Coordinates of N, CA, C and O and ligand atoms in Angstrom, one line a residue:
M1241 N 18.5 6.5 -4.2 CA 17.0 6.4 -3.5 C 16.9 4.9 -2.7 O 17.5 4.1 -3.3
R1242 N 16.2 5.1 -1.4 CA 16.0 3.7 -0.6 C 14.5 3.8 -0.3 O 14.2 4.6 0.3
I1243 N 13.9 2.4 -0.4 CA 12.7 2.3 -0.1 C 12.8 1.1 0.8 O 13.5 -0.1 0.6
G1244 N 12.1 1.3 1.9 CA 11.7 0.2 3.1 C 10.5 -0.5 2.6 O 9.6 0.0 2.2
V1245 N 10.7 -1.8 3.0 CA 9.4 -2.8 2.8 C 8.9 -3.2 3.9 O 9.8 -4.0 4.6
L1246 N 7.8 -3.0 4.5 CA 7.5 -3.6 5.9 C 7.5 -5.3 5.5 O 6.5 -5.7 4.7
A1247 N 8.2 -5.9 6.5 CA 8.3 -7.3 6.3 C 7.7 -8.1 7.5 O 8.5 -9.1 7.7
L1248 N 6.6 -7.7 8.0 CA 6.2 -8.3 9.2 C 5.5 -9.5 8.8 O 5.7 -10.6 9.5
Q1249 N 4.6 -9.5 7.7 CA 4.0 -10.8 7.2 C 3.5 -10.5 5.9 O 3.7 -9.2 5.4
G1250 N 3.0 -11.3 5.3 CA 2.3 -11.0 3.8 C 3.5 -11.1 2.7 O 4.5 -11.5 2.6
A1251 N 3.1 -10.6 1.7 CA 3.5 -10.6 0.2 C 4.6 -9.6 0.1 O 4.5 -8.6 -0.7
F1252 N 5.8 -9.3 0.7 CA 6.6 -8.1 0.8 C 7.9 -8.7 -0.2 O 8.4 -7.7 -0.7
E1253 N 8.3 -10.0 -0.3 CA 9.4 -10.3 -1.4 C 9.2 -9.9 -2.7 O 10.1 -9.3 -3.2
E1254 N 8.1 -9.9 -3.1 CA 7.6 -9.4 -4.7 C 7.8 -8.0 -4.9 O 8.4 -7.8 -6.0
H1255 N 7.6 -7.3 -3.8 CA 7.8 -5.6 -3.9 C 9.3 -5.5 -4.0 O 9.6 -4.7 -4.6
I1256 N 10.0 -6.1 -3.2 CA 11.5 -6.1 -3.1 C 12.2 -6.3 -4.4 O 13.0 -5.6 -5.1
K1257 N 11.6 -7.6 -5.0 CA 12.3 -8.0 -6.4 C 11.8 -7.0 -7.4 O 12.7 -6.3 -8.4
M1258 N 10.6 -6.2 -7.5 CA 10.5 -5.4 -8.6 C 11.2 -4.2 -8.2 O 11.5 -3.6 -9.2
L1259 N 11.4 -3.7 -7.1 CA 12.0 -2.3 -6.8 C 13.3 -2.7 -7.1 O 14.0 -1.7 -7.9
N1260 N 14.0 -3.7 -7.1 CA 15.5 -4.1 -7.3 C 15.6 -4.0 -9.0 O 16.6 -3.7 -9.4
S1261 N 14.5 -4.7 -9.5 CA 14.8 -4.7 -10.8 C 14.4 -3.4 -11.6 O 14.9 -3.1 -12.6
L1262 N 14.0 -2.3 -11.0 CA 13.8 -1.0 -11.2 C 15.2 -0.1 -10.9 O 15.0 1.1 -10.9
G1263 N 16.1 -0.7 -10.2 CA 17.5 -0.1 -9.7 C 17.4 0.6 -8.4 O 18.1 1.4 -8.1
V1264 N 16.3 0.1 -7.6 CA 16.1 0.7 -6.3 C 16.6 0.1 -5.2 O 16.5 -1.3 -5.3
E1265 N 17.3 0.8 -4.4 CA 18.0 0.2 -3.1 C 16.7 -0.3 -2.2 O 15.8 0.6 -2.0
T1266 N 16.7 -1.3 -1.7 CA 15.5 -1.7 -0.7 C 16.1 -2.3 0.6 O 17.2 -2.8 0.7
F1267 N 15.3 -2.2 1.8 CA 15.6 -3.0 2.9 C 14.4 -3.4 3.6 O 13.3 -2.8 3.4
E1268 N 14.4 -4.3 4.2 CA 13.1 -5.0 5.0 C 13.1 -4.4 6.4 O 14.0 -4.0 7.0
I1269 N 11.7 -4.2 6.7 CA 11.5 -3.6 8.0 C 10.8 -4.5 8.9 O 9.7 -5.0 8.6
R1270 N 11.5 -5.2 9.9 CA 11.0 -6.1 10.7 C 11.0 -5.6 12.1 O 10.1 -6.3 13.0
Q1271 N 11.6 -4.5 12.5 CA 11.5 -4.1 14.0 C 12.0 -2.5 13.9 O 12.3 -2.1 12.8
L1272 N 11.5 -1.9 15.0 CA 11.7 -0.5 14.9 C 13.3 -0.3 14.6 O 13.3 0.8 13.9
K1273 N 13.9 -0.7 15.1 CA 15.5 -0.3 14.7 C 15.9 -0.2 13.2 O 16.7 0.3 12.7
D1274 N 15.0 -1.2 12.6 CA 15.1 -1.0 11.0 C 14.8 0.3 10.5 O 15.1 0.6 9.6
L1275 N 14.1 1.2 11.2 CA 13.7 2.4 10.8 C 14.5 3.5 11.5 O 14.1 4.7 11.9
S1276 N 15.8 3.3 11.7 CA 16.5 4.3 12.4 C 16.8 5.6 11.7 O 17.0 6.8 12.1
E1277 N 16.6 5.5 10.3 CA 16.8 6.5 9.6 C 15.6 6.7 8.5 O 15.0 5.6 8.1
I1278 N 15.3 8.0 8.1 CA 13.9 8.1 7.3 C 14.3 7.5 5.7 O 15.3 8.1 5.2
P1279 N 13.8 6.8 5.3 CA 13.8 6.3 3.9 C 13.0 7.2 2.9 O 12.2 8.1 3.4
D1280 N 13.4 7.3 1.7 CA 12.5 8.1 0.7 C 11.2 7.6 0.7 O 10.2 8.1 0.3
G1281 N 11.2 6.0 0.6 CA 9.8 5.5 0.5 C 9.5 4.3 1.6 O 10.5 3.6 2.0
L1282 N 8.2 3.9 1.6 CA 8.1 2.8 2.5 C 6.7 2.1 1.7 O 5.9 2.7 1.1
I1283 N 7.0 0.8 1.5 CA 5.8 0.0 0.9 C 5.3 -0.8 2.1 O 5.9 -1.6 3.0
I1284 N 3.8 -0.9 2.4 CA 3.0 -1.6 3.1 C 2.7 -2.7 2.3 O 1.7 -2.3 1.5
P1285 N 3.0 -3.9 2.2 CA 2.3 -4.9 1.5 C 0.9 -5.6 1.7 O 0.4 -5.3 2.8
G1286 N 0.6 -6.5 0.9 CA -0.6 -7.4 1.3 C -0.5 -8.2 2.3 O 0.8 -8.6 2.6
G1287 N -1.5 -8.8 2.9 CA -1.1 -9.7 3.9 C -2.9 -9.7 4.8 O -3.6 -9.6 4.0
E1288 N -2.4 -9.6 5.9 CA -3.7 -9.7 6.8 C -3.8 -8.2 7.6 O -3.0 -8.2 8.5
S1289 N -4.8 -7.3 7.3 CA -4.4 -6.1 7.8 C -4.8 -6.2 9.4 O -4.1 -5.3 10.1
T1290 N -5.6 -6.9 9.9 CA -5.7 -7.0 11.4 C -4.5 -7.6 12.0 O -4.2 -6.8 13.1
V1291 N -3.8 -8.4 11.6 CA -2.4 -9.0 12.2 C -1.5 -7.7 12.1 O -0.6 -7.6 12.9
M1292 N -1.3 -7.1 10.8 CA -0.2 -6.1 10.5 C -0.8 -5.0 11.5 O 0.4 -4.4 12.3
S1293 N -1.8 -4.5 11.6 CA -2.1 -3.5 12.6 C -1.9 -3.8 14.0 O -1.2 -3.0 14.6
K1294 N -1.8 -5.0 14.5 CA -1.5 -5.6 15.9 C -0.1 -5.5 16.1 O 0.7 -4.9 17.1
L1295 N 0.7 -5.8 14.9 CA 2.2 -6.1 14.9 C 2.7 -4.5 14.9 O 4.0 -4.2 15.7
L1296 N 2.1 -3.6 14.2 CA 2.5 -2.2 14.3 C 2.6 -1.8 15.8 O 3.6 -0.9 15.9
D1297 N 1.5 -2.0 16.5 CA 1.6 -1.3 17.9 C 2.6 -2.2 18.7 O 3.2 -1.7 19.4
E1298 N 2.6 -3.6 18.7 CA 3.4 -4.4 19.5 C 5.0 -4.2 19.4 O 5.8 -4.2 20.1
L1299 N 5.2 -3.7 18.2 CA 6.5 -3.5 17.7 C 7.1 -2.0 17.6 O 8.1 -1.6 17.4
N1300 N 5.9 -1.0 18.3 CA 6.2 0.4 18.2 C 6.6 1.2 16.9 O 7.3 1.9 16.9
I1301 N 6.1 0.4 15.7 CA 6.5 1.1 14.7 C 5.5 2.2 14.0 O 5.8 2.5 13.2
R1302 N 4.3 1.9 14.7 CA 3.3 2.8 14.0 C 3.5 4.2 14.2 O 3.5 5.0 13.2
E1303 N 4.0 4.8 15.2 CA 4.2 6.0 15.6 C 5.6 6.5 14.6 O 5.6 7.7 14.1
K1304 N 6.6 5.7 14.3 CA 7.8 6.0 13.8 C 7.3 6.2 12.2 O 7.6 7.3 11.5
I1305 N 6.5 5.3 11.7 CA 5.8 5.5 10.2 C 5.1 6.8 10.1 O 5.1 7.7 9.2
L1306 N 4.3 7.4 11.1 CA 3.6 8.4 11.2 C 4.5 9.9 11.2 O 4.3 10.7 10.4
E1307 N 5.5 9.7 11.9 CA 6.6 10.7 12.0 C 7.2 10.8 10.5 O 7.2 12.0 10.3
Y1308 N 7.6 9.8 10.2 CA 8.3 9.9 8.8 C 7.4 10.3 7.8 O 8.1 11.3 6.8
A1309 N 6.3 10.0 7.8 CA 5.5 10.6 6.8 C 4.8 11.7 6.8 O 5.0 12.7 5.8
D1310 N 5.2 12.3 8.1 CA 4.9 13.7 8.4 C 6.0 14.7 7.9 O 5.9 15.6 7.5
N1311 N 7.1 13.7 7.9 CA 8.5 14.5 7.3 C 8.9 14.2 5.9 O 9.9 14.1 5.6
G1312 N 7.9 13.8 5.2 CA 8.0 13.6 3.7 C 8.2 12.2 3.1 O 8.3 12.3 2.0
M1313 N 8.2 11.4 3.8 CA 8.4 9.8 3.5 C 7.3 9.5 2.5 O 6.0 10.0 3.1
A1314 N 7.3 9.2 1.3 CA 6.3 8.6 0.5 C 5.9 7.3 0.9 O 6.8 6.3 1.4
V1315 N 4.6 6.8 0.8 CA 4.1 5.3 1.2 C 3.3 5.0 0.1 O 2.2 5.4 -0.4
F1316 N 3.6 3.7 -0.2 CA 2.7 2.9 -1.0 C 1.8 1.7 -0.4 O 2.8 0.8 0.1
G1317 N 0.7 1.7 -0.5 CA 0.2 0.3 0.3 C -0.6 -0.4 -0.8 O -1.3 0.1 -1.5
T1318 N -0.4 -1.7 -0.8 CA -1.2 -2.8 -1.7 C -2.0 -3.6 -0.8 O -1.8 -4.1 0.3
C1319 N -3.4 -3.5 -1.0 CA -4.3 -4.6 -0.6 C -4.3 -4.2 0.9 O -5.0 -3.3 1.3
A1320 N -3.9 -5.3 1.8 CA -4.0 -4.8 3.2 C -3.5 -3.5 3.6 O -3.7 -2.9 4.4
G1321 N -2.2 -3.0 2.9 CA -1.7 -2.0 2.9 C -2.5 -0.9 2.8 O -2.5 0.2 3.6
L1322 N -3.4 -1.1 1.8 CA -4.5 0.1 1.7 C -5.2 0.4 2.6 O -5.5 1.6 3.1
I1323 N -5.8 -0.8 3.1 CA -6.6 -0.9 4.2 C -6.0 -0.1 5.5 O -6.4 0.9 6.2
L1324 N -4.7 -0.4 5.5 CA -4.0 0.0 6.9 C -3.6 1.6 6.7 O -3.8 2.3 7.6
L1325 N -3.7 2.2 5.6 CA -3.4 3.7 5.2 C -4.7 4.3 5.4 O -4.7 5.6 5.8
C1326 N -5.8 3.8 5.5 CA -6.9 4.5 5.3 C -7.3 5.2 7.0 O -7.1 4.5 8.0
K1327 N -8.1 6.2 7.0 CA -8.5 6.7 8.2 C -9.9 5.7 8.9 O -9.5 5.6 9.9
N1328 N -10.5 5.3 8.2 CA -11.5 4.4 8.4 C -11.3 3.1 7.7 O -11.6 3.0 6.5
T1329 N -11.0 1.9 8.4 CA -10.9 0.7 7.9 C -12.0 -0.3 8.0 O -12.0 -1.2 7.4
G1330 N -13.1 0.3 8.5 CA -14.4 -0.5 8.5 C -14.3 -1.6 9.5 O -15.2 -2.5 9.6
D1331 N -13.2 -1.8 10.3 CA -13.0 -2.9 11.1 C -12.4 -2.7 12.5 O -11.1 -2.3 12.3
P1332 N -12.9 -2.5 13.6 CA -12.3 -2.4 14.9 C -11.2 -2.9 15.1 O -10.4 -2.3 16.1
R1333 N -10.9 -4.2 14.6 CA -9.6 -4.9 14.9 C -8.5 -4.2 14.3 O -7.3 -4.7 14.3
C1334 N -8.7 -3.5 13.2 CA -7.8 -3.0 12.4 C -7.6 -1.3 12.6 O -8.7 -0.7 12.1
K1335 N -6.6 -0.9 13.1 CA -6.4 0.7 13.2 C -5.6 1.1 12.2 O -4.6 0.7 12.0
G1336 N -6.4 2.1 11.3 CA -5.8 2.5 10.3 C -4.6 3.7 10.7 O -4.9 4.5 11.8
L1337 N -3.9 4.0 9.7 CA -2.8 5.1 10.2 C -3.3 6.3 9.9 O -2.7 7.3 10.3
G1338 N -4.3 6.3 8.9 CA -5.1 7.5 8.8 C -4.3 8.6 7.9 O -4.6 9.7 7.8
L1339 N -3.4 7.9 7.1 CA -2.9 8.9 6.2 C -3.6 9.0 4.9 O -3.3 9.9 3.9
L1340 N -4.6 8.2 4.5 CA -5.5 8.6 3.4 C -6.9 8.9 4.0 O -7.5 8.0 4.9
D1341 N -7.4 10.0 3.5 CA -8.7 10.4 4.0 C -9.9 9.6 3.4 O -10.8 10.1 2.4
C1342 N -9.9 8.2 3.5 CA -10.8 7.4 3.0 C -11.5 6.2 3.8 O -10.8 5.9 5.1
T1343 N -12.4 5.7 3.3 CA -13.0 4.5 4.2 C -12.6 3.3 3.2 O -13.1 3.2 2.1
A1344 N -12.4 2.3 4.0 CA -12.2 0.9 3.3 C -13.1 0.1 3.4 O -13.6 0.0 4.6
K1345 N -13.4 -0.8 2.4 CA -14.3 -2.0 2.8 C -13.3 -3.4 2.7 O -13.1 -3.5 1.5
R1346 N -13.2 -4.0 3.7 CA -12.4 -5.2 3.7 C -13.3 -6.3 2.9 O -14.3 -6.5 3.1
N1347 N -12.4 -7.4 2.5 CA -12.9 -8.5 1.8 C -14.1 -8.2 1.1 O -15.2 -8.8 1.2
A1348 N -14.4 -7.2 0.1 CA -15.2 -6.6 -0.4 C -15.9 -7.3 -1.6 O -17.1 -6.8 -1.9
Y1349 N -15.3 -8.2 -2.1 CA -15.8 -8.9 -3.2 C -16.8 -10.1 -3.0 O -17.1 -10.6 -4.1
G1350 N -16.9 -10.6 -1.7 CA -17.5 -11.8 -1.4 C -16.8 -13.0 -1.7 O -15.8 -12.9 -2.3
R1351 N -17.4 -14.1 -1.5 CA -16.7 -15.3 -1.5 C -16.4 -15.7 -3.0 O -15.3 -16.4 -3.1
Q1352 N -17.3 -15.6 -3.9 CA -17.3 -16.2 -5.2 C -16.1 -15.4 -5.8 O -15.4 -16.1 -6.4
L1353 N -16.1 -14.2 -5.5 CA -15.1 -13.3 -6.4 C -13.8 -12.9 -5.2 O -13.2 -11.9 -5.6
G1354 N -13.7 -14.0 -4.4 CA -12.3 -13.7 -3.5 C -11.2 -13.4 -4.2 O -10.5 -12.5 -3.7
S1355 N -10.7 -14.0 -5.1 CA -9.4 -13.8 -6.0 C -10.1 -13.7 -7.3 O -10.6 -14.5 -8.0
F1356 N -9.5 -13.0 -8.0 CA -9.6 -12.7 -9.6 C -8.8 -11.7 -10.3 O -7.9 -10.9 -9.7
E1357 N -8.4 -11.8 -11.5 CA -7.5 -11.0 -12.4 C -8.4 -10.0 -13.5 O -9.3 -10.8 -14.2
T1358 N -7.8 -9.2 -13.7 CA -8.6 -8.3 -14.7 C -7.5 -7.3 -15.4 O -6.5 -7.2 -14.9
I1359 N -8.0 -6.5 -16.3 CA -7.2 -5.7 -16.8 C -7.9 -4.4 -16.5 O -9.1 -4.4 -16.7
G1360 N -7.2 -3.3 -16.1 CA -8.1 -1.9 -15.7 C -7.0 -0.7 -16.1 O -6.0 -0.9 -16.3
K1361 N -7.7 0.4 -16.1 CA -7.0 1.6 -16.7 C -6.6 2.3 -15.1 O -7.4 2.2 -14.2
F1362 N -5.4 2.6 -15.0 CA -4.7 3.2 -14.0 C -4.2 4.7 -14.5 O -3.1 4.6 -15.1
D1363 N -4.8 5.5 -14.0 CA -4.1 7.0 -14.5 C -3.7 7.2 -15.6 O -4.1 6.8 -16.7
S1364 N -2.5 8.0 -15.7 CA -1.8 8.2 -16.8 C -1.1 7.0 -17.4 O -0.7 7.2 -18.5
I1365 N -1.0 6.0 -16.8 CA -0.3 4.7 -17.3 C -1.0 3.9 -18.3 O -0.4 3.4 -19.2
G1366 N -2.5 4.0 -18.2 CA -3.2 3.0 -19.2 C -3.7 1.9 -18.5 O -3.7 1.4 -17.5
E1367 N -3.9 0.8 -19.5 CA -4.2 -0.3 -19.1 C -3.1 -1.4 -18.4 O -2.1 -1.5 -19.2
I1368 N -3.4 -1.8 -17.2 CA -2.4 -2.7 -16.5 C -3.5 -4.0 -16.2 O -4.3 -3.9 -15.7
P1369 N -2.3 -5.1 -15.9 CA -3.0 -6.2 -15.3 C -3.1 -6.0 -13.9 O -2.5 -5.6 -13.2
M1370 N -4.2 -6.3 -13.2 CA -4.6 -6.3 -11.7 C -5.2 -7.8 -11.2 O -5.7 -8.4 -11.6
V1371 N -4.5 -7.9 -10.1 CA -4.6 -9.2 -9.4 C -5.3 -9.0 -7.8 O -4.7 -8.0 -7.2
F1372 N -6.4 -9.6 -7.6 CA -7.4 -8.9 -6.5 C -7.2 -10.4 -5.5 O -7.6 -11.2 -6.3
I1373 N -6.6 -10.2 -4.5 CA -6.8 -11.4 -3.5 C -7.5 -11.2 -2.4 O -7.0 -10.2 -1.5
R1374 N -8.6 -11.5 -2.1 CA -9.6 -11.0 -0.9 C -9.4 -9.5 -0.8 O -9.2 -9.2 0.2
A1375 N -9.6 -8.9 -1.9 CA -9.2 -7.4 -1.9 C -10.2 -6.5 -1.1 O -11.5 -6.8 -1.1
P1376 N -9.8 -5.5 -0.8 CA -10.7 -4.4 -0.2 C -11.0 -3.5 -1.6 O -10.4 -3.7 -2.6
Y1377 N -11.9 -2.5 -1.4 CA -12.1 -1.4 -2.3 C -12.2 0.0 -1.4 O -12.4 -0.3 -0.1
I1378 N -12.2 1.2 -2.0 CA -12.5 2.1 -1.1 C -13.9 2.7 -1.2 O -14.3 2.8 -2.5
S1379 N -14.5 2.8 -0.2 CA -16.2 3.0 -0.3 C -16.2 4.4 -0.3 O -17.4 4.8 -0.8
E1380 N -15.4 5.2 0.3 CA -15.7 6.7 0.4 C -14.3 7.2 0.4 O -13.4 6.8 1.0
A1381 N -14.1 8.4 -0.6 CA -13.0 9.0 -0.6 C -13.2 10.4 -0.5 O -14.0 10.9 -1.4
N1382 N -12.6 11.0 0.4 CA -12.6 12.7 0.6 C -12.1 13.4 -0.7 O -11.5 12.9 -1.4
K1383 N -12.6 14.6 -0.9 CA -12.2 15.0 -2.1 C -10.7 15.6 -2.3 O -10.4 15.8 -3.3
N1384 N -10.1 15.6 -1.1 CA -8.8 15.8 -1.4 C -7.6 14.5 -1.8 O -6.6 14.6 -1.9
V1385 N -8.5 13.3 -2.0 CA -8.0 12.3 -2.7 C -8.2 12.0 -3.9 O -9.4 12.3 -4.5
T1386 N -7.2 11.8 -4.8 CA -7.4 11.5 -6.4 C -7.5 10.0 -6.8 O -6.7 9.2 -6.2
V1387 N -8.5 9.9 -7.3 CA -8.8 8.6 -7.7 C -8.1 8.0 -9.0 O -8.2 8.8 -9.9
L1388 N -7.3 7.1 -8.8 CA -6.6 6.8 -10.0 C -7.1 5.6 -10.9 O -6.6 5.3 -11.8
S1389 N -7.8 4.7 -10.3 CA -8.3 3.7 -10.8 C -9.7 3.3 -10.4 O -9.7 3.2 -9.1
T1390 N -10.8 2.8 -11.3 CA -12.0 2.2 -10.6 C -12.3 0.9 -11.5 O -11.9 0.8 -12.6
I1391 N -12.9 -0.1 -10.7 CA -13.2 -1.2 -11.7 C -14.6 -1.4 -11.0 O -14.9 -1.6 -10.0
D1392 N -15.6 -1.6 -12.3 CA -16.8 -1.6 -11.9 C -17.6 -0.8 -10.9 O -18.1 -0.9 -9.8
D1393 N -16.9 0.5 -11.1 CA -17.3 1.7 -10.4 C -17.0 1.5 -8.9 O -17.3 2.4 -8.1
K1394 N -16.1 0.7 -8.7 CA -15.5 0.8 -7.1 C -14.0 1.3 -7.3 O -13.2 1.0 -8.3
I1395 N -13.8 2.1 -6.3 CA -12.4 2.7 -6.2 C -11.4 1.7 -6.0 O -11.4 1.0 -4.8
V1396 N -10.3 1.5 -6.8 CA -9.1 0.4 -6.5 C -7.7 0.9 -6.5 O -6.9 0.5 -6.4
G1397 N -7.6 2.2 -6.6 CA -6.4 3.0 -6.8 C -6.5 4.5 -6.3 O -7.4 5.3 -7.0
V1398 N -5.8 5.0 -5.5 CA -6.0 6.2 -5.1 C -4.4 6.9 -4.6 O -3.6 6.5 -4.3
R1399 N -4.4 8.1 -4.7 CA -3.2 9.0 -4.1 C -3.6 10.4 -3.6 O -4.7 10.8 -3.7
Q1400 N -3.0 10.4 -2.4 CA -3.2 11.7 -1.7 C -2.0 12.3 -1.4 O -1.2 11.7 -0.5
N1401 N -1.5 13.1 -2.0 CA -0.1 13.8 -1.9 C 0.8 12.6 -1.9 O 1.0 12.1 -3.2
R1402 N 1.7 12.4 -0.9 CA 2.7 11.5 -1.3 C 2.2 10.0 -0.7 O 3.2 9.2 -0.4
I1403 N 1.2 9.9 -0.7 CA 0.4 8.5 -0.3 C -0.3 7.8 -1.5 O -0.9 8.5 -2.1
L1404 N 0.2 6.5 -1.8 CA -0.3 5.8 -3.0 C -0.9 4.7 -2.5 O -0.3 4.0 -1.6
A1405 N -2.1 4.1 -3.0 CA -2.6 2.7 -2.6 C -3.5 2.1 -3.7 O -3.9 3.0 -4.4
T1406 N -3.2 1.0 -3.8 CA -4.0 0.1 -4.8 C -4.7 -1.2 -4.0 O -4.0 -1.6 -3.0
A1407 N -5.8 -1.3 -4.3 CA -6.5 -2.6 -3.7 C -5.9 -4.1 -4.4 O -6.2 -5.0 -3.7
F1408 N -5.4 -3.8 -5.4 CA -4.9 -5.1 -6.1 C -3.3 -5.0 -5.8 O -2.6 -4.1 -5.3
H1409 N -2.7 -6.0 -6.4 CA -1.2 -6.2 -6.2 C -0.4 -6.4 -7.5 O -0.6 -7.2 -8.2
P1410 N 0.1 -4.9 -7.9 CA 1.0 -4.9 -9.2 C 2.0 -5.8 -8.9 O 2.5 -6.3 -9.8
E1411 N 2.7 -6.3 -7.5 CA 3.7 -6.9 -7.6 C 3.6 -8.5 -7.9 O 4.6 -9.3 -7.9
L1412 N 2.3 -8.7 -7.9 CA 2.3 -10.3 -8.4 C 1.9 -10.3 -10.1 O 1.6 -11.4 -10.4
T1413 N 2.2 -9.4 -10.8 CA 2.2 -9.4 -12.2 C 3.7 -9.2 -12.8 O 4.6 -8.8 -11.7
A1414 N 4.0 -9.1 -14.0 CA 5.1 -8.6 -14.4 C 5.2 -7.3 -14.9 O 6.3 -6.8 -15.4
D1415 N 4.3 -6.5 -14.5 CA 4.3 -5.1 -14.9 C 4.6 -4.3 -13.9 O 4.2 -4.2 -12.8
L1416 N 5.8 -3.5 -14.2 CA 6.5 -2.7 -13.4 C 5.7 -1.3 -13.3 O 6.6 -0.5 -12.4
S1417 N 4.8 -1.0 -13.9 CA 4.5 0.5 -14.1 C 3.9 1.1 -12.8 O 4.2 2.2 -12.7
V1418 N 3.2 0.5 -12.0 CA 2.9 0.9 -10.7 C 4.0 1.4 -9.9 O 4.1 2.4 -8.9
H1419 N 5.0 0.3 -9.6 CA 6.0 0.7 -9.0 C 7.0 1.9 -9.4 O 7.5 2.7 -8.6
K1420 N 6.8 1.9 -10.8 CA 7.8 3.0 -11.4 C 7.0 4.5 -11.1 O 7.6 5.4 -10.8
Y1421 N 5.6 4.3 -11.4 CA 4.8 5.5 -10.8 C 5.1 6.0 -9.3 O 5.3 7.1 -9.1
F1422 N 5.3 5.1 -8.3 CA 5.6 5.4 -7.1 C 7.0 6.1 -7.0 O 7.3 7.1 -6.4
I1423 N 8.0 5.6 -7.8 CA 9.5 6.0 -7.7 C 9.3 7.2 -8.4 O 10.2 8.3 -7.8
D1424 N 8.7 7.5 -9.6 CA 8.5 8.8 -10.0 C 7.8 10.0 -9.0 O 8.2 11.0 -8.7
M1425 N 7.1 9.5 -8.1 CA 6.2 10.1 -7.2 C 7.5 10.7 -6.4 O 7.3 11.8 -5.7
I1426 N 8.3 9.8 -5.8 CA 9.4 10.2 -5.0 C 10.1 11.2 -5.7 O 10.7 12.1 -5.0
K1427 N 10.7 11.0 -7.1 CA 11.6 11.7 -7.5 C 11.3 13.1 -7.9 O 11.9 14.1 -7.6
N1428 N 9.6 13.2 -8.0 CA 9.2 14.4 -8.6 C 8.5 15.2 -7.4 O 7.4 16.2 -7.5
R1429 N 9.2 15.0 -6.2 CA 8.5 15.8 -4.9 C 8.6 17.3 -5.0 O 9.4 17.8 -5.6
Ligands
LIG2980 N1 -8.2 -9.8 3.0 C1 -7.0 -9.2 3.7 C2 -7.3 -8.2 4.8 O1 -8.4 -7.6 4.7 C3 -6.3 -8.6 2.6 C4 -5.7 -9.5 1.7 C5 -4.7 -9.2 0.9 O2 -3.7 -8.3 1.1 N2 -4.1 -9.7 -0.2 O3 -6.6 -7.6 5.4

């Protein structure tokens, strides 16, 4: 199994470390030619969604991701990655990939709660540590989207077929279970 990690900016190294410790081969995606072959999965990390959206277009990577997703590549987005996956990002500077039939709310927790850690339930996994950094939540999810996790009634984890997204950063904790969940999603296609 090979999983590519979008490495344009933001917190991509931590994802690579987690995947490697789960025995998965990884590679960094910095330009279009890094996507010359379809990988089994793609991770879109946290960072700044408006910047990443712009880079996806400047580097002509956006179309390739959509083509591969259409051909069965699984995608996992965390935080800014979740925003980029949504149909509606709630911000005209950030063009969503539209792979999740959802509306995101950026920087949704206000200044006071810009960053926080909590423990929350995630689907079949149970309780896991969750790190939120100027995080979004999903304000609307279509009924073809499965909600995997909510914190204070706000949706922070979803799945739609082969697309997985979390508003929090599992890669910034020691808990490997969400990455393992993504790998199992790829295996059990
Ligand atoms: N606030 C960022 C955005 O809107 C997301 C922050 C993150 O990825 N940790 O893009």
